[in-house]
Structure formats: structure tokens, C-alpha cells
């Protein structure tokens, strides 16, 4: 294993482990979802501003007006994604919400076909169908433990909505090929900060240093640092390895949900989660079932 692969693997693993713990921080913050996302954007923007400055990405002319507009569009999508995902935790548990959220590759598949003219192959349709079957298994199940409120199905819908908006943000990033990714991230979180400032309730801030530490961690670690690690890994790793390591995220989220909140999944939920993650792996890694492979011509 060469040094780039080794370093990229370490960066991607760290980024996914960080992502897998964000549900705990969101729940333990005790803040409304809009407040958590606002502070995430604020502290994330401050962190990324320092990083972009250090990398020389704040000089004039580094981004075109068109690219800036697309980055703002991506920022709106990524913030809506965070709002829906975080809100879904209280309805469907962190484990289930994160699993459903991992249908995002299929959302991006549809958007890519619609806006970028990308081809949908028989293998991709197979993985999409399999993921849908896993989704149905999860929808039919019910939470076994306490700690969730409201409607379970509504939580799943919010997680699906989060996946859709993440796919929109990813589509915007595809349109921004060649634009420094750290600068894209800075524009996105700055957009979110401006979006949420008018609707965020500042009258009930965290009452102690622990509450503020949680919000600062979400902004600095789960946003600023995570972006640096993720983009560093993407630049060093082949696509198939990036896709494979991305599944550390839901596994970490499952462990956090089980250990921190005692949420145990029912057999039907476990089966649905495994099916969805297996289908997403097949999509990301480009697997083709044997019966869908073209047969060699007989000589």
C-alpha cells in the first residue's frame, strides 16, 4: 500500500467516524434543530475561513460568478439536508434515519440521468430495486425501544428528504468541477448561516460551557475538520475505495445509537438496513450481478 493510499484511507476512516457520531451531539445539545444547524454553519464557516485563508483560496478571481451562484444553490440544499436529517432522529432513531439517508446514491443516480444525461444501466436498476425492498422492510417495522417521538413513518420521510437534498448538493458539486472544494464548503455554510439567522431563536442559548462545547464541536470538528479530511481522502483514493470506506459512517451511527441511547433494532429493521447498505455498496463500487453481465459471443 503506497503512502497516498495509506494516508487517504486514514483520512476517510476518520471523516466517516466523525460523521457517525454527529447524531449524539445533535441530540445531546438540547437545542432546536434550526439552532443546531445555525451554530454548525457559524462555527464551521469560521473554521473553513481560516483553512481557506491558509490555502490561499480567498484571493479575488478564484471563483466565477456562475460558480458562486451554483455553490449558493448547493449550500441551500445541504442546509435543508441537515435540517431534515437532524429532525428525523427524534422520530425514527439515529440508526434508521442514517440507514434511510444512505439511499442518497440512488437519488443522485436519478438526478444525474435527468440533468447530466448519465446512463442508467440494468445493474443500477437492480440495486435501486433492492434498496427499495430494504426500504419497505424498514417502513413495515416499528421502533422496539423508547426514545422516539411522533410518527415513525414521518421520520423516514424526513430522512428520505434529507437524502434528496444531499443529492442536489452533490449534483451542484459536480457542476463545480475545478472549483476548490474547501471554498465550496465555506460558501455553503456561510449560505446556511444567512438562511437560518432570521428564524433561529437566540433567546435560549446553551446554559453551560458543556452545551457550547457541543455546538462548537459540531461546527469545528463535524464540519470544518471533517470537510478537510473528506476532501483530502477523495483526492488520494480511487473511487471504489472511497465508496467502500463510506460505509463506516452508518456502522458508526448504529454503534453510537445502541451504546448511547439503547436503541436496539428489530430483525425486520436489521434486514432492511443490511439490504439498503448492500445495495448502496453495489451502486458505489460498480458491482454487476452475474446474470446481468453480457454473455461472451460464442466462437
Short mmCIF file of C-alpha atoms in Angstrom, two decimals, residues 36-269:
data_model
loop_
_atom_site.label_atom_id
_atom_site.label_comp_id
_atom_site.label_asym_id
_atom_site.label_seq_id
_atom_site.Cartn_x
_atom_site.Cartn_y
_atom_site.Cartn_z
CA UNK A 36 -28.02 23.32 15.92
CA UNK A 37 -27.68 23.82 12.15
CA UNK A 38 -27.16 27.60 12.54
CA UNK A 39 -24.35 27.16 15.05
CA UNK A 40 -22.89 24.38 12.92
CA UNK A 41 -22.80 26.77 9.97
CA UNK A 42 -21.36 29.63 12.03
CA UNK A 43 -18.54 27.70 13.69
CA UNK A 44 -17.96 25.70 10.51
CA UNK A 45 -17.67 28.91 8.48
CA UNK A 46 -15.12 30.36 10.92
CA UNK A 47 -13.06 27.16 10.72
CA UNK A 48 -13.23 26.95 6.92
CA UNK A 49 -12.43 30.66 6.61
CA UNK A 50 -9.13 30.05 8.41
CA UNK A 51 -8.43 26.94 6.30
CA UNK A 52 -9.23 28.70 3.00
CA UNK A 53 -7.09 31.66 4.03
CA UNK A 54 -4.18 29.37 4.85
CA UNK A 55 -4.57 27.64 1.46
CA UNK A 56 -4.69 30.97 -0.40
CA UNK A 57 -8.26 30.41 -1.59
CA UNK A 58 -9.62 33.84 -0.65
CA UNK A 59 -7.87 35.83 -3.37
CA UNK A 60 -10.01 37.68 -5.97
CA UNK A 61 -10.86 35.88 -9.20
CA UNK A 62 -10.55 32.35 -7.84
CA UNK A 63 -14.26 31.65 -8.44
CA UNK A 64 -16.56 32.87 -11.20
CA UNK A 65 -19.93 34.49 -10.57
CA UNK A 66 -21.70 31.48 -12.11
CA UNK A 67 -19.79 29.05 -9.89
CA UNK A 68 -20.54 31.22 -6.86
CA UNK A 69 -24.27 31.04 -7.65
CA UNK A 70 -24.15 27.26 -8.03
CA UNK A 71 -22.28 26.98 -4.73
CA UNK A 72 -25.02 29.02 -3.04
CA UNK A 73 -27.63 26.66 -4.52
CA UNK A 74 -25.64 23.74 -3.12
CA UNK A 75 -25.50 25.49 0.24
CA UNK A 76 -29.27 25.84 0.38
CA UNK A 77 -29.62 22.14 -0.44
CA UNK A 78 -27.04 20.99 2.12
CA UNK A 79 -28.66 23.05 4.89
CA UNK A 80 -32.13 21.66 4.10
CA UNK A 81 -30.48 18.23 4.16
CA UNK A 82 -29.11 18.84 7.67
CA UNK A 83 -32.41 20.22 8.96
CA UNK A 84 -34.37 17.19 7.77
CA UNK A 85 -31.80 14.61 8.85
CA UNK A 86 -31.42 16.02 12.36
CA UNK A 87 -35.18 16.34 12.75
CA UNK A 88 -35.66 12.72 11.70
CA UNK A 89 -33.60 11.42 14.66
CA UNK A 90 -36.40 12.02 17.16
CA UNK A 91 -38.93 10.16 15.04
CA UNK A 92 -37.06 7.18 13.59
CA UNK A 93 -33.89 6.87 15.75
CA UNK A 94 -30.37 7.72 14.60
CA UNK A 95 -29.77 4.20 13.23
CA UNK A 96 -32.83 4.06 10.99
CA UNK A 97 -32.56 7.69 9.87
CA UNK A 98 -28.90 7.17 8.90
CA UNK A 99 -29.70 3.98 7.01
CA UNK A 100 -32.52 5.60 5.05
CA UNK A 101 -30.24 8.60 4.45
CA UNK A 102 -27.82 6.25 2.69
CA UNK A 103 -30.26 5.96 -0.22
CA UNK A 104 -28.65 9.20 -1.44
CA UNK A 105 -26.62 7.44 -4.22
CA UNK A 106 -29.91 6.44 -5.83
CA UNK A 107 -31.24 9.99 -5.63
CA UNK A 108 -28.05 11.18 -7.32
CA UNK A 109 -28.47 8.45 -9.96
CA UNK A 110 -31.88 9.83 -10.92
CA UNK A 111 -30.70 13.45 -10.88
CA UNK A 112 -27.63 12.57 -12.93
CA UNK A 113 -29.79 10.91 -15.56
CA UNK A 114 -32.18 13.88 -15.60
CA UNK A 115 -29.70 16.78 -15.65
CA UNK A 116 -26.37 15.31 -16.78
CA UNK A 117 -27.54 12.73 -19.28
CA UNK A 118 -25.88 9.89 -17.37
CA UNK A 119 -26.96 6.39 -18.39
CA UNK A 120 -28.97 4.19 -16.01
CA UNK A 121 -27.83 0.61 -16.59
CA UNK A 122 -29.65 -2.62 -15.79
CA UNK A 123 -27.25 -3.20 -12.87
CA UNK A 124 -28.08 0.22 -11.39
CA UNK A 125 -31.79 -0.50 -11.73
CA UNK A 126 -31.24 -3.80 -9.92
CA UNK A 127 -29.52 -2.08 -6.98
CA UNK A 128 -32.25 0.57 -6.91
CA UNK A 129 -34.95 -2.11 -6.74
CA UNK A 130 -33.07 -3.93 -3.99
CA UNK A 131 -32.72 -0.72 -1.97
CA UNK A 132 -36.45 -0.09 -2.37
CA UNK A 133 -37.15 -3.58 -0.97
CA UNK A 134 -34.97 -2.77 2.03
CA UNK A 135 -36.83 0.50 2.49
CA UNK A 136 -40.15 -1.33 2.53
CA UNK A 137 -38.85 -3.71 5.20
CA UNK A 138 -37.90 -0.76 7.40
CA UNK A 139 -41.20 1.03 6.82
CA UNK A 140 -43.15 -2.07 7.87
CA UNK A 141 -41.20 -2.34 11.14
CA UNK A 142 -41.83 -0.26 14.27
CA UNK A 143 -39.39 1.02 16.88
CA UNK A 144 -38.87 -1.52 19.64
CA UNK A 145 -37.47 0.83 22.28
CA UNK A 146 -38.43 4.21 23.63
CA UNK A 147 -36.69 7.47 22.92
CA UNK A 148 -38.51 8.36 19.71
CA UNK A 149 -41.43 10.71 19.40
CA UNK A 150 -44.11 11.36 16.85
CA UNK A 151 -44.65 9.31 13.74
CA UNK A 152 -42.10 6.69 12.68
CA UNK A 153 -43.09 6.93 9.01
CA UNK A 154 -42.74 10.71 9.09
CA UNK A 155 -39.18 10.30 10.37
CA UNK A 156 -38.40 8.01 7.46
CA UNK A 157 -39.86 10.55 5.02
CA UNK A 158 -37.69 13.28 6.53
CA UNK A 159 -34.58 11.09 6.16
CA UNK A 160 -35.54 10.45 2.51
CA UNK A 161 -35.96 14.20 2.02
CA UNK A 162 -32.53 14.74 3.55
CA UNK A 163 -31.04 12.23 1.10
CA UNK A 164 -32.71 14.04 -1.80
CA UNK A 165 -31.31 17.43 -0.81
CA UNK A 166 -27.87 15.90 -0.25
CA UNK A 167 -28.05 14.53 -3.79
CA UNK A 168 -28.93 18.03 -5.04
CA UNK A 169 -25.87 19.40 -3.22
CA UNK A 170 -23.73 16.65 -4.76
CA UNK A 171 -25.13 17.50 -8.20
CA UNK A 172 -24.15 21.14 -7.64
CA UNK A 173 -20.66 19.99 -6.70
CA UNK A 174 -20.43 18.03 -9.96
CA UNK A 175 -21.20 21.26 -11.81
CA UNK A 176 -18.39 22.96 -9.87
CA UNK A 177 -15.62 20.67 -11.09
CA UNK A 178 -12.34 22.58 -10.85
CA UNK A 179 -13.51 24.88 -8.03
CA UNK A 180 -11.53 24.37 -4.78
CA UNK A 181 -13.72 22.12 -2.60
CA UNK A 182 -12.84 23.87 0.66
CA UNK A 183 -14.06 27.13 -0.85
CA UNK A 184 -17.30 25.43 -1.93
CA UNK A 185 -17.80 24.23 1.64
CA UNK A 186 -17.16 27.72 3.01
CA UNK A 187 -19.75 29.25 0.67
CA UNK A 188 -22.24 26.52 1.61
CA UNK A 189 -22.02 27.01 5.37
CA UNK A 190 -21.98 30.80 5.02
CA UNK A 191 -25.17 30.50 2.96
CA UNK A 192 -26.72 28.35 5.68
CA UNK A 193 -25.78 30.86 8.35
CA UNK A 194 -27.55 33.66 6.46
CA UNK A 195 -30.56 31.41 5.73
CA UNK A 196 -31.13 30.42 9.33
CA UNK A 197 -30.23 33.62 11.19
CA UNK A 198 -33.75 35.16 10.77
CA UNK A 199 -35.53 32.04 12.09
CA UNK A 200 -33.13 30.95 14.83
CA UNK A 201 -34.25 31.57 18.41
CA UNK A 202 -31.33 33.18 20.20
CA UNK A 203 -33.27 33.74 23.43
CA UNK A 204 -32.42 30.30 24.84
CA UNK A 205 -28.72 29.64 24.20
CA UNK A 206 -26.92 26.76 25.93
CA UNK A 207 -26.88 27.34 29.66
CA UNK A 208 -23.41 25.99 30.39
CA UNK A 209 -19.99 25.52 28.85
CA UNK A 210 -20.79 21.89 28.04
CA UNK A 211 -23.67 22.93 25.79
CA UNK A 212 -21.48 25.43 23.97
CA UNK A 213 -18.71 22.83 23.65
CA UNK A 214 -21.14 20.51 21.86
CA UNK A 215 -22.13 23.21 19.33
CA UNK A 216 -18.52 24.27 18.75
CA UNK A 217 -17.55 20.62 18.21
CA UNK A 218 -20.33 20.17 15.64
CA UNK A 219 -19.09 23.24 13.74
CA UNK A 220 -15.32 22.83 14.06
CA UNK A 221 -14.94 19.03 14.06
CA UNK A 222 -18.04 17.70 12.27
CA UNK A 223 -17.95 20.42 9.62
CA UNK A 224 -14.57 22.15 9.25
CA UNK A 225 -12.25 19.25 10.11
CA UNK A 226 -14.49 16.63 8.51
CA UNK A 227 -14.51 18.52 5.18
CA UNK A 228 -10.70 18.75 5.21
CA UNK A 229 -10.32 15.03 5.92
CA UNK A 230 -13.01 14.01 3.41
CA UNK A 231 -11.68 16.09 0.53
CA UNK A 232 -8.12 15.05 1.30
CA UNK A 233 -9.19 11.40 1.12
CA UNK A 234 -11.15 11.88 -2.12
CA UNK A 235 -8.08 13.41 -3.76
CA UNK A 236 -5.87 10.46 -2.76
CA UNK A 237 -8.12 7.40 -3.04
CA UNK A 238 -9.58 5.59 -6.04
CA UNK A 239 -13.37 5.86 -6.29
CA UNK A 240 -14.06 2.25 -5.33
CA UNK A 241 -12.09 2.58 -2.08
CA UNK A 242 -13.79 5.88 -1.23
CA UNK A 243 -17.17 4.19 -1.72
CA UNK A 244 -16.21 1.19 0.39
CA UNK A 245 -14.91 3.27 3.31
CA UNK A 246 -18.04 5.46 3.27
CA UNK A 247 -19.95 2.61 4.94
CA UNK A 248 -18.03 3.22 8.15
CA UNK A 249 -20.46 6.14 8.66
CA UNK A 250 -23.70 4.14 9.11
CA UNK A 251 -21.90 1.45 11.11
CA UNK A 252 -20.54 4.09 13.50
CA UNK A 253 -24.02 5.66 13.74
CA UNK A 254 -25.52 2.24 14.62
CA UNK A 255 -22.97 1.76 17.42
CA UNK A 256 -23.50 5.26 18.81
CA UNK A 257 -27.28 4.84 18.78
CA UNK A 258 -27.04 1.47 20.53
CA UNK A 259 -24.43 2.38 23.14
CA UNK A 260 -25.55 5.94 23.91
CA UNK A 261 -29.33 5.63 23.66
CA UNK A 262 -30.01 1.91 23.89
CA UNK A 263 -31.92 1.78 20.60
CA UNK A 264 -31.98 -1.87 19.50
CA UNK A 265 -33.23 -2.69 16.02
CA UNK A 266 -35.87 -5.33 15.32
CA UNK A 267 -34.99 -8.20 12.96
CA UNK A 268 -37.04 -6.62 10.16
CA UNK A 269 -35.22 -3.30 10.60
#
